[in-house]
Coordinates of C-alpha atoms and ligand atoms in Angstrom, one line a residue:
M19 CA -43.4 -118.7 47.2
S20 CA -42.2 -119.2 43.4
R21 CA -44.6 -118.5 41.0
S22 CA -46.1 -120.9 38.8
F23 CA -47.8 -120.8 35.5
D24 CA -49.8 -123.5 33.4
V25 CA -47.0 -122.8 30.3
V26 CA -43.9 -120.7 30.7
V27 CA -42.6 -120.0 26.9
I28 CA -38.6 -119.3 26.5
G29 CA -38.3 -116.9 23.5
G30 CA -40.7 -114.0 22.6
G31 CA -40.0 -114.2 18.5
P32 CA -43.2 -115.3 16.2
A33 CA -43.2 -118.8 17.5
G34 CA -43.1 -118.0 21.5
Y35 CA -45.4 -114.9 21.8
I36 CA -47.7 -117.0 19.3
A37 CA -47.9 -120.0 21.8
A38 CA -48.1 -117.8 24.7
I39 CA -51.1 -115.6 23.9
R40 CA -53.1 -118.7 22.1
A41 CA -51.9 -120.6 25.7
A42 CA -53.6 -117.9 27.0
Q43 CA -56.6 -118.1 25.0
H44 CA -57.2 -121.4 26.4
G45 CA -57.5 -120.2 29.7
L46 CA -54.2 -121.2 31.0
T47 CA -51.9 -119.0 33.2
A48 CA -49.0 -117.8 30.5
A49 CA -45.6 -116.2 31.2
C50 CA -43.5 -115.4 27.7
I51 CA -39.6 -114.7 28.8
D52 CA -37.4 -113.0 26.2
E53 CA -34.2 -111.3 26.2
W54 CA -33.5 -109.5 23.0
K55 CA -32.1 -106.3 23.0
N56 CA -32.1 -103.8 20.2
R57 CA -28.7 -101.5 19.2
D58 CA -30.7 -98.8 21.2
G59 CA -30.0 -101.1 23.8
K60 CA -33.6 -101.1 24.9
N61 CA -35.4 -105.0 25.0
A62 CA -38.4 -105.8 22.7
F63 CA -40.4 -108.6 22.4
G64 CA -41.0 -110.3 18.6
G65 CA -37.5 -111.7 18.6
T66 CA -35.8 -111.5 15.0
C67 CA -39.0 -111.6 12.6
L68 CA -39.9 -108.2 13.9
N69 CA -36.5 -106.4 15.1
A70 CA -34.2 -107.6 12.7
G71 CA -35.9 -110.0 10.0
C72 CA -39.0 -110.4 8.3
I73 CA -40.3 -107.0 9.1
P74 CA -37.5 -103.9 8.6
S75 CA -36.2 -105.9 5.6
K76 CA -39.9 -105.8 4.0
A77 CA -40.1 -101.7 5.1
L78 CA -36.9 -101.4 3.4
L79 CA -37.7 -103.3 0.3
E80 CA -40.9 -101.5 -0.1
S81 CA -38.9 -98.2 -0.1
T82 CA -36.3 -99.1 -2.4
E83 CA -39.0 -100.5 -4.6
L84 CA -41.0 -97.1 -4.8
Y85 CA -37.8 -95.4 -5.6
H86 CA -36.7 -97.8 -8.0
R87 CA -40.3 -97.7 -10.0
A88 CA -40.2 -93.5 -9.1
Q89 CA -37.0 -93.4 -11.3
H90 CA -37.6 -96.1 -14.0
E91 CA -41.5 -96.7 -14.0
F92 CA -43.3 -92.7 -13.7
K93 CA -42.5 -91.1 -16.8
K94 CA -44.0 -94.6 -18.9
H95 CA -47.4 -93.2 -16.9
G96 CA -47.1 -89.7 -18.0
I97 CA -45.7 -89.0 -14.3
Q98 CA -43.3 -86.0 -14.5
T99 CA -41.2 -85.4 -10.8
G100 CA -37.8 -84.3 -12.1
D101 CA -34.9 -85.7 -10.4
V102 CA -35.7 -88.5 -7.8
A103 CA -33.6 -88.6 -4.8
M104 CA -33.6 -91.2 -1.8
D105 CA -32.8 -89.5 1.7
V106 CA -31.6 -93.0 3.6
T107 CA -31.6 -91.3 6.9
T108 CA -35.6 -90.9 6.2
M109 CA -35.9 -94.3 5.1
Q110 CA -34.0 -95.9 8.2
K111 CA -36.6 -93.6 10.5
R112 CA -39.6 -95.4 8.9
R113 CA -37.7 -98.7 9.3
A114 CA -36.9 -98.3 12.9
S115 CA -40.6 -96.6 13.1
I116 CA -42.3 -99.6 11.9
V117 CA -40.1 -101.9 14.1
R118 CA -41.3 -99.8 17.4
Q119 CA -44.7 -99.8 16.4
L120 CA -44.8 -103.9 16.0
T121 CA -42.7 -104.7 18.9
G122 CA -44.9 -102.3 21.3
G123 CA -47.8 -103.7 20.0
I124 CA -46.8 -107.3 21.5
A125 CA -46.9 -105.6 24.9
G126 CA -50.6 -105.0 24.4
L127 CA -51.5 -108.2 23.2
F128 CA -50.1 -109.6 26.4
K129 CA -52.5 -107.7 28.4
A130 CA -55.1 -107.9 26.6
N131 CA -54.3 -111.4 26.7
K132 CA -53.3 -111.7 30.4
V133 CA -49.9 -113.1 29.3
E134 CA -47.0 -112.5 31.7
G135 CA -44.2 -110.8 29.6
L136 CA -40.9 -111.3 31.5
V137 CA -38.0 -109.6 30.0
G138 CA -34.6 -111.7 30.7
H139 CA -33.1 -114.5 29.9
G140 CA -34.9 -118.0 31.0
K141 CA -33.3 -121.6 31.1
L142 CA -35.2 -124.8 31.7
L143 CA -34.2 -126.9 34.5
A144 CA -34.9 -130.5 35.3
G145 CA -38.4 -131.0 36.8
K146 CA -40.1 -128.4 34.6
K147 CA -38.8 -125.6 36.1
V148 CA -37.5 -122.1 34.8
E149 CA -34.5 -120.2 35.6
F150 CA -35.6 -116.7 35.1
T151 CA -32.5 -113.9 35.4
P152 CA -34.4 -110.7 35.2
V153 CA -32.6 -107.7 33.4
S154 CA -32.6 -106.3 36.5
G155 CA -33.4 -108.1 39.7
D156 CA -33.1 -111.1 41.2
V157 CA -32.7 -115.1 39.7
E158 CA -35.8 -116.5 40.4
I159 CA -37.1 -119.9 40.0
I160 CA -40.2 -120.5 38.1
D161 CA -42.7 -124.0 38.3
A162 CA -43.8 -124.3 35.2
K163 CA -47.0 -127.7 34.3
H164 CA -45.5 -126.9 31.0
V165 CA -42.9 -125.4 28.7
V166 CA -42.4 -124.0 25.1
L167 CA -38.8 -123.5 24.2
A168 CA -38.9 -120.8 21.1
S169 CA -35.4 -119.7 21.1
G170 CA -34.9 -118.8 17.6
S171 CA -31.9 -119.3 15.2
S172 CA -28.7 -116.6 14.6
P173 CA -26.6 -116.3 11.8
I174 CA -23.9 -118.5 10.8
N175 CA -20.3 -117.1 11.2
L176 CA -18.0 -118.2 8.8
G177 CA -14.5 -118.9 10.2
I178 CA -13.0 -117.7 6.7
A179 CA -14.7 -114.1 6.7
P180 CA -16.0 -113.7 10.0
F181 CA -18.1 -111.0 11.0
D182 CA -16.8 -107.6 12.4
G183 CA -20.0 -105.8 12.9
D184 CA -18.5 -103.3 10.4
K185 CA -17.0 -104.1 7.3
I186 CA -17.8 -108.1 7.1
I187 CA -21.6 -107.8 8.8
D188 CA -24.5 -109.8 9.1
S189 CA -28.3 -109.6 7.9
W190 CA -28.9 -107.6 11.0
D191 CA -26.1 -105.1 10.2
A192 CA -27.2 -104.8 6.4
L193 CA -30.7 -103.6 7.8
E194 CA -29.3 -100.7 9.6
L195 CA -26.8 -99.6 7.5
E196 CA -26.7 -95.4 7.1
A197 CA -24.8 -94.9 3.8
V198 CA -25.1 -96.8 0.6
P199 CA -22.1 -99.0 0.0
P200 CA -20.3 -98.2 -3.8
R201 CA -19.6 -101.7 -3.6
L202 CA -21.5 -104.7 -2.1
G203 CA -20.8 -108.3 -1.6
V204 CA -22.9 -110.9 -0.5
V205 CA -22.0 -114.8 0.2
G206 CA -24.5 -116.5 -0.3
A207 CA -27.7 -116.1 -3.3
G208 CA -30.3 -117.6 -0.3
V209 CA -33.4 -115.3 0.7
I210 CA -31.4 -112.9 2.2
G211 CA -28.7 -112.6 0.0
L212 CA -31.1 -111.8 -3.0
E213 CA -33.7 -109.7 -0.8
L214 CA -31.0 -107.2 0.9
G215 CA -29.0 -107.5 -2.1
S216 CA -32.1 -106.0 -4.3
V217 CA -32.4 -103.1 -1.4
W218 CA -28.9 -101.9 -1.7
A219 CA -28.5 -102.5 -5.5
R220 CA -32.1 -100.4 -6.2
L221 CA -30.3 -97.6 -4.0
G222 CA -27.1 -97.6 -6.1
S223 CA -24.3 -99.7 -5.0
K224 CA -22.7 -102.5 -7.3
V225 CA -23.9 -105.6 -5.9
T226 CA -21.9 -108.6 -6.2
I227 CA -23.2 -112.6 -5.2
L228 CA -21.2 -115.1 -4.3
E229 CA -23.2 -118.4 -4.2
A230 CA -21.3 -121.4 -3.8
M231 CA -23.9 -123.8 -5.4
D232 CA -24.1 -124.2 -9.5
D233 CA -28.0 -124.0 -9.5
F234 CA -29.6 -120.6 -9.2
L235 CA -32.3 -120.6 -6.2
F236 CA -32.1 -124.6 -5.7
M237 CA -34.9 -125.2 -3.7
A238 CA -37.1 -123.1 -6.3
D239 CA -39.2 -124.8 -9.6
R240 CA -36.5 -124.6 -12.6
D241 CA -38.7 -122.7 -14.5
V242 CA -39.5 -120.2 -11.7
A243 CA -35.7 -119.8 -11.0
K244 CA -34.8 -119.1 -14.4
V245 CA -37.2 -116.3 -15.0
A246 CA -35.9 -114.9 -11.8
A247 CA -32.0 -115.2 -12.9
Q248 CA -33.3 -113.1 -16.2
D249 CA -34.7 -110.2 -13.9
F250 CA -32.1 -109.8 -11.4
K251 CA -29.5 -109.3 -14.0
K252 CA -31.3 -106.7 -15.8
Q253 CA -31.3 -105.0 -12.2
G254 CA -27.9 -105.5 -12.3
L255 CA -27.2 -108.0 -9.5
D256 CA -24.3 -109.7 -10.2
I257 CA -24.9 -113.4 -9.4
K258 CA -21.6 -115.6 -9.4
L259 CA -23.0 -118.9 -9.4
G260 CA -20.7 -122.1 -8.1
A261 CA -18.4 -119.5 -6.9
K262 CA -16.5 -121.0 -3.5
V263 CA -15.4 -118.3 -1.0
A264 CA -12.0 -119.2 0.5
K265 CA -11.1 -115.6 2.5
G266 CA -12.9 -112.7 3.5
T267 CA -10.2 -109.9 5.1
A268 CA -11.0 -107.1 6.3
G269 CA -8.8 -103.9 5.6
K270 CA -9.1 -100.3 7.1
K271 CA -11.4 -99.0 3.9
S272 CA -12.5 -102.2 2.1
V273 CA -12.9 -106.0 2.3
K274 CA -11.1 -108.4 0.1
V275 CA -12.9 -111.5 -1.2
E276 CA -10.9 -114.3 -2.2
Y277 CA -13.1 -117.2 -3.9
A278 CA -12.9 -120.1 -6.4
D279 CA -15.0 -120.7 -9.4
K280 CA -14.7 -122.7 -12.9
D281 CA -12.2 -120.8 -14.2
G282 CA -9.7 -120.6 -11.1
A283 CA -8.9 -118.5 -8.2
Q284 CA -10.6 -114.8 -8.2
T285 CA -10.4 -111.7 -5.9
I286 CA -13.0 -109.1 -5.5
E287 CA -12.7 -105.7 -3.3
V288 CA -16.3 -104.0 -1.9
D289 CA -16.5 -101.8 0.4
K290 CA -19.3 -104.3 3.0
L291 CA -19.3 -107.6 2.8
I292 CA -22.8 -109.0 4.2
V293 CA -22.4 -112.9 4.9
A294 CA -25.8 -114.8 4.6
V295 CA -25.3 -118.1 4.2
G296 CA -28.1 -119.6 6.8
R297 CA -28.8 -119.6 10.0
R298 CA -28.0 -122.1 13.1
P299 CA -30.7 -122.9 16.0
H300 CA -29.8 -120.8 18.8
T301 CA -29.7 -122.8 22.2
D302 CA -27.2 -121.0 24.1
N303 CA -27.5 -121.7 28.1
L304 CA -31.2 -122.6 27.3
F305 CA -31.3 -126.1 29.3
A306 CA -29.8 -127.3 31.7
D307 CA -27.7 -130.4 31.1
D308 CA -29.7 -132.8 33.4
A309 CA -32.9 -131.1 32.1
G310 CA -33.5 -133.5 29.1
I311 CA -33.4 -132.1 26.5
Q312 CA -31.8 -133.5 23.5
L313 CA -30.1 -131.9 20.3
D314 CA -29.5 -133.4 16.5
E315 CA -26.0 -133.5 15.4
R316 CA -26.7 -129.8 13.3
G317 CA -27.7 -128.2 17.4
F318 CA -31.6 -128.4 16.5
I319 CA -33.7 -129.6 19.4
V320 CA -35.2 -132.6 18.7
V321 CA -38.9 -132.9 18.5
D322 CA -41.7 -135.7 17.1
D323 CA -44.3 -134.3 14.9
E324 CA -46.5 -132.1 17.6
C325 CA -43.0 -130.4 18.7
R326 CA -43.1 -132.4 21.8
T327 CA -39.5 -132.9 23.1
R328 CA -38.2 -135.7 24.8
V329 CA -38.9 -134.4 28.3
K330 CA -42.8 -134.7 29.1
G331 CA -44.8 -131.5 29.1
V332 CA -41.8 -129.5 27.4
Y333 CA -42.3 -128.5 23.5
A334 CA -40.1 -126.7 21.2
V335 CA -41.1 -124.7 18.4
G336 CA -39.9 -122.3 15.2
D337 CA -36.6 -122.0 14.1
C338 CA -34.9 -123.9 16.9
V339 CA -36.3 -127.0 15.6
R340 CA -36.4 -128.9 12.3
G341 CA -38.5 -127.4 9.3
P342 CA -37.6 -124.3 7.6
M343 CA -36.7 -121.5 9.3
L344 CA -39.7 -119.5 8.1
A345 CA -41.9 -116.8 11.1
H346 CA -45.3 -118.4 9.8
K347 CA -44.0 -122.0 10.3
G348 CA -42.9 -121.2 14.1
S349 CA -46.3 -119.2 14.5
E350 CA -48.0 -122.2 13.5
E351 CA -46.1 -124.3 15.5
G352 CA -46.4 -122.2 18.6
V353 CA -50.5 -122.3 18.0
M354 CA -50.4 -126.4 17.6
A355 CA -48.0 -126.7 21.1
A356 CA -50.5 -124.4 23.0
D357 CA -53.4 -126.4 21.7
L358 CA -51.7 -129.6 22.5
I359 CA -51.0 -128.6 26.0
A360 CA -55.0 -127.3 26.3
G361 CA -55.8 -131.1 25.4
E362 CA -57.1 -130.1 22.1
I363 CA -56.4 -132.1 18.9
A364 CA -53.9 -130.2 16.5
E365 CA -51.4 -131.1 14.0
M366 CA -49.3 -128.7 11.3
N367 CA -49.5 -130.0 7.3
Y368 CA -45.7 -129.9 7.1
D369 CA -46.0 -130.1 3.1
V370 CA -48.2 -126.8 2.4
I371 CA -45.8 -124.1 3.8
P372 CA -45.6 -121.0 1.5
S373 CA -42.3 -120.0 0.6
V374 CA -41.9 -116.4 -0.5
L375 CA -39.0 -113.7 -1.5
Y376 CA -39.6 -110.3 -1.4
T377 CA -37.6 -109.2 -4.7
S378 CA -39.4 -108.0 -8.0
P379 CA -40.2 -109.7 -8.8
E380 CA -41.7 -111.7 -6.3
I381 CA -41.4 -115.2 -5.9
A382 CA -43.7 -117.6 -4.0
W383 CA -44.6 -121.0 -3.9
T384 CA -46.5 -124.0 -2.1
G385 CA -46.3 -128.0 -2.3
K386 CA -43.5 -129.6 -4.6
T387 CA -41.1 -128.6 -7.5
E388 CA -41.6 -130.0 -11.5
A389 CA -38.7 -131.8 -10.2
E390 CA -39.5 -133.5 -7.0
V391 CA -43.0 -134.5 -8.8
K392 CA -40.8 -136.3 -11.3
A393 CA -38.7 -137.7 -8.9
S394 CA -41.7 -139.6 -7.3
G395 CA -43.1 -141.3 -10.0
R396 CA -46.0 -140.3 -10.1
P397 CA -47.8 -139.1 -13.7
Y398 CA -47.8 -135.4 -13.8
K399 CA -49.3 -132.3 -15.9
T400 CA -48.3 -128.8 -16.0
G401 CA -49.5 -125.6 -16.8
S402 CA -48.2 -121.9 -16.9
F403 CA -49.9 -118.5 -17.8
P404 CA -47.5 -115.7 -18.3
F405 CA -48.4 -112.1 -16.6
M406 CA -47.6 -110.8 -20.1
A407 CA -50.9 -111.7 -20.9
S408 CA -52.7 -110.4 -18.1
G409 CA -54.5 -107.0 -18.1
R410 CA -54.4 -106.0 -14.7
A411 CA -50.3 -107.1 -14.7
K412 CA -50.5 -104.9 -17.9
A413 CA -52.0 -102.1 -16.1
M414 CA -49.4 -102.1 -12.9
E415 CA -46.5 -101.8 -15.4
Q416 CA -45.5 -105.7 -13.8
T417 CA -45.4 -108.1 -16.5
S418 CA -42.5 -110.3 -15.9
G419 CA -43.1 -113.8 -14.8
M420 CA -45.9 -116.6 -14.5
V421 CA -47.8 -118.9 -12.6
K422 CA -46.9 -122.6 -12.9
I423 CA -49.0 -125.2 -11.9
I424 CA -48.0 -128.9 -11.5
S425 CA -50.9 -131.4 -11.4
S426 CA -51.2 -135.7 -10.9
K427 CA -52.5 -136.9 -14.1
D428 CA -54.3 -139.7 -12.1
D429 CA -56.6 -138.1 -9.9
D430 CA -56.0 -134.4 -11.0
E431 CA -54.9 -133.3 -7.3
I432 CA -52.8 -130.1 -7.8
L433 CA -49.3 -130.9 -6.4
G434 CA -47.4 -127.6 -6.5
V435 CA -47.9 -123.9 -7.7
H436 CA -44.7 -121.7 -8.0
I437 CA -45.1 -118.3 -9.0
V438 CA -42.9 -115.4 -10.0
G439 CA -44.2 -112.2 -10.7
P440 CA -46.3 -109.3 -9.1
M441 CA -47.8 -109.8 -5.6
A442 CA -46.8 -113.8 -5.7
G443 CA -46.7 -113.4 -2.1
E444 CA -50.2 -112.4 -2.0
L445 CA -51.3 -114.7 -4.8
I446 CA -49.8 -117.8 -3.4
A447 CA -52.6 -117.6 -0.7
E448 CA -55.2 -119.5 -2.9
A449 CA -52.7 -122.1 -3.7
V450 CA -51.7 -122.6 -0.2
L451 CA -55.9 -123.3 0.6
A452 CA -56.1 -125.3 -2.4
L453 CA -53.5 -127.7 -1.8
E454 CA -54.6 -128.0 2.4
F455 CA -58.2 -129.0 0.7
S456 CA -56.7 -131.5 -1.6
A457 CA -58.1 -129.3 -4.6
S458 CA -58.1 -130.6 -8.1
T459 CA -57.3 -128.5 -10.9
E460 CA -60.5 -128.6 -12.5
D461 CA -61.5 -126.8 -8.6
L462 CA -59.4 -124.2 -9.5
Q463 CA -60.7 -123.8 -13.3
R464 CA -64.5 -123.8 -11.8
T465 CA -64.1 -121.2 -9.0
I466 CA -64.8 -117.6 -10.3
H467 CA -61.5 -115.4 -10.2
A468 CA -62.5 -111.1 -10.1
H469 CA -61.7 -109.3 -13.3
P470 CA -59.4 -107.6 -14.1
S471 CA -57.0 -109.0 -11.1
L472 CA -53.5 -110.7 -10.9
A473 CA -55.5 -114.0 -9.7
E474 CA -56.9 -114.7 -12.7
A475 CA -53.3 -115.8 -13.8
V476 CA -53.7 -118.7 -11.4
H477 CA -57.2 -119.5 -12.7
E478 CA -55.4 -119.5 -16.2
A479 CA -52.6 -121.6 -15.0
A480 CA -55.0 -124.0 -14.0
L481 CA -56.9 -124.1 -17.4
A482 CA -53.6 -124.3 -19.0
V483 CA -53.0 -127.4 -17.1
D484 CA -55.8 -129.1 -19.1
K485 CA -54.5 -126.8 -22.2
R486 CA -57.8 -125.1 -21.9
A487 CA -56.3 -121.2 -21.1
L488 CA -58.7 -118.6 -22.5
N489 CA -56.3 -115.4 -23.0
F490 CA -53.4 -117.4 -23.9
P491 CA -52.5 -119.9 -26.7
N492 CA -52.5 -123.6 -25.1
K493 CA -48.9 -125.2 -26.0
Ligands
FAD507 P1 -37.0 -116.0 16.5 O1 -37.7 -114.9 16.3 O2 -35.4 -115.6 16.8 O3 -37.0 -115.3 18.5 C1 -36.6 -116.1 19.3 C2 -36.6 -115.1 20.5 O4 -35.9 -115.7 21.6 C3 -35.3 -114.2 20.3 O5 -36.3 -112.6 20.8 C4 -34.4 -114.5 21.4 O6 -33.7 -113.3 22.0 C5 -35.3 -115.2 22.5 N1 -34.4 -116.1 23.5 C6 -33.4 -117.2 23.0 N2 -33.1 -117.6 24.0 C7 -33.5 -117.4 25.0 C8 -33.4 -117.6 26.2 N3 -33.0 -118.1 26.7 N4 -34.2 -116.4 27.1 C9 -34.8 -115.6 26.9 N5 -35.0 -115.4 25.5 C10 -34.1 -115.9 24.5 N6 -39.1 -115.6 7.9 C11 -40.4 -115.3 6.9 O7 -41.5 -116.1 7.3 N7 -40.5 -114.5 6.5 C12 -39.7 -113.6 6.2 O8 -40.0 -112.3 5.1 C13 -38.4 -113.3 6.7 N8 -38.0 -112.7 6.1 C14 -36.4 -112.8 7.1 C15 -35.6 -111.7 6.7 C16 -34.2 -111.5 7.7 C17 -33.5 -110.5 7.5 C18 -34.0 -112.6 8.8 C19 -32.5 -112.7 9.5 C20 -34.8 -113.5 8.9 C21 -36.3 -113.5 8.0 N9 -37.2 -114.9 8.1 C22 -38.3 -114.5 7.3 C23 -37.1 -115.5 9.2 C24 -38.0 -114.9 10.5 O9 -37.2 -114.2 11.3 C25 -37.8 -116.6 11.6 O10 -38.0 -117.8 10.5 C26 -38.4 -116.1 12.7 O11 -38.0 -115.3 13.3 C27 -38.6 -117.3 13.6 O12 -38.9 -117.4 15.1 P2 -39.0 -117.3 16.3 O13 -39.9 -117.2 17.0 O14 -38.6 -119.1 16.1 O15 -37.6 -117.1 16.8
NAD508 P1 -30.5 -119.5 2.9 O1 -30.2 -121.0 3.1 O2 -31.8 -119.0 2.1 O3 -29.3 -119.1 1.8 C1 -28.0 -119.4 2.2 C2 -27.4 -119.4 0.9 O4 -25.9 -119.3 1.4 C3 -27.4 -120.8 0.1 O5 -28.2 -120.3 -1.1 C4 -26.0 -121.3 0.0 O6 -26.2 -122.2 -1.1 C5 -25.2 -120.4 0.2 N1 -23.8 -120.7 1.3 C6 -23.7 -121.5 1.8 N2 -22.5 -121.4 2.2 C7 -21.8 -120.7 0.9 C8 -20.4 -120.1 1.3 N3 -19.5 -120.9 1.9 N4 -20.2 -119.5 0.4 C9 -21.0 -119.0 -0.8 N5 -22.3 -119.4 -0.8 C10 -22.8 -120.3 0.3 O7 -30.2 -118.5 3.9 P2 -30.2 -117.1 4.7 O8 -30.1 -116.2 3.1 O9 -28.9 -116.6 5.1 O10 -31.4 -117.2 5.1 C11 -31.6 -117.5 6.7 C12 -33.2 -117.8 6.9 O11 -33.9 -116.8 6.8 C13 -33.5 -118.8 5.8 O12 -33.7 -120.2 6.1 C14 -34.5 -118.2 5.3 O13 -36.1 -119.4 5.2 C15 -34.9 -117.3 6.3 N6 -35.5 -115.8 5.9 C16 -36.8 -116.0 5.1 C17 -37.2 -114.6 4.1 C18 -38.6 -115.2 3.6 O14 -39.4 -115.7 3.8 N7 -38.4 -114.4 2.4 C19 -36.2 -113.7 3.9 C20 -35.4 -113.6 4.7 C21 -35.0 -114.9 5.8

């Protein structure tokens, strides 16, 4: 007799494993199928995020930031260390150990919540049956009352500079390099290009980033992008804008990269080339032709606002559906899908998803940019506060950047918050909550913030919106 579950989730990344746990918390029987295999040949739950994305990149960003600060800041505090050196092997062992602990933790979470973790390939068949091909053993057809597709995404492979796993590499390879490449090229000044470019630049690589767009960080508020561009330049990241890559050719020792910019055809030679030009939804062999699932023209699974596919009882969440490719967006969609399956009311507020770049300084925002508000035609006011005027930031020796708030002139509603500076990724949480509750600027102004704290910069930026900043001259 075939096994049956109330909910079968295909994909064990942050969208899928969270959906399975939430379903089980509703008292539903739930299974989560995942086929991820790490470079050591071992299977692991957690998907891209835990194995080859968010977590390992943040581990390396932390190690290299500490190294950088030890070299450049310790002296200012009076700390004498002599020469500081980085042992890349130890750094990489720490990264791998954090990944192992967190991915291993999912097995514990599954056990505690009574989720059946199934290692192997899952494929949706017609009639909500799921074909499960285990790593070892026989193919099994599982009956599901509900199915959640959470198959994630994979890096875009540029035909003009195809991955070879050695010299022309994707973000996963770039996270696991065992030696510092003297010259590192990156195609794409997006989130991955800037985070991984920062990691290897701090360790001594001469990093050149080629970005096709003329505007730096085109998705961010212009004031924030301007500060960030200046800081990255100071850090030695050579970001070439308007650079259209024509070809990347791997030779025996190096990679030749040909590109064109406003001055014509250019060539650079690097030891490794990371191609980070975005990711595409991964739906290979995920569903049978007659399963009823529809893909859009970009390959994403078509879903409505509640992540329902065209097939009743089948949902899709995370990177394989429209919207930003972010772990927290996928997890919240997983929660919503499980809640809807359990018969509860649930919804996602897609307008208030935080974006964070874990560079130095960090960059974080939520809501609309000033350009977006301007284009909407709604009258608005803005205020900003520089970390230079923050006592806590000074004590931390991290005074670059600012908080900027955009609010409506008509009813004082906060429309967007943009931060570049220390701990921006943590500070943005207050702004997300404010926007979630449709808070006014005055709400933030009258909220008591601890002193001295970086969060005071958010408070002062809110005051600055009405030209009432207390610790910085109002413009
Ligand atoms: P995934 O994490 O891709 O998981 C999908 C899983 O499904 C995989 O394990 C895959 O093997 C499995 N699978 C697919 N098809 C099948 C099948 N048919 N059968 C069985 N298993 C299947 N986001 C952030 O929010 N913050 C960050 O700091 C951040 N940093 C990142 C850094 C890097 C270098 C990268 C590459 C990404 C980063 N992201 C970050 C993005 C984040 O990793 C993704 O948005 C997130 O992992 C998407 O989750 P998901 O569950 O939809 O898909
Ligand atoms: P991205 O979309 O952030 O950036 C890709 C960049 O490459 C863009 O600036 C684009 O203009 C540029 N580009 C595209 N084609 C090009 C070409 N031919 N030549 C030169 N430049 C080109 O994509 P990514 O950096 O690959 O990241 C993929 C996804 O992973 C993103 O959606 C991101 O949300 C997610 N991610 C998130 C985090 C985070 O939240 N901190 C970190 C890493 C990755």
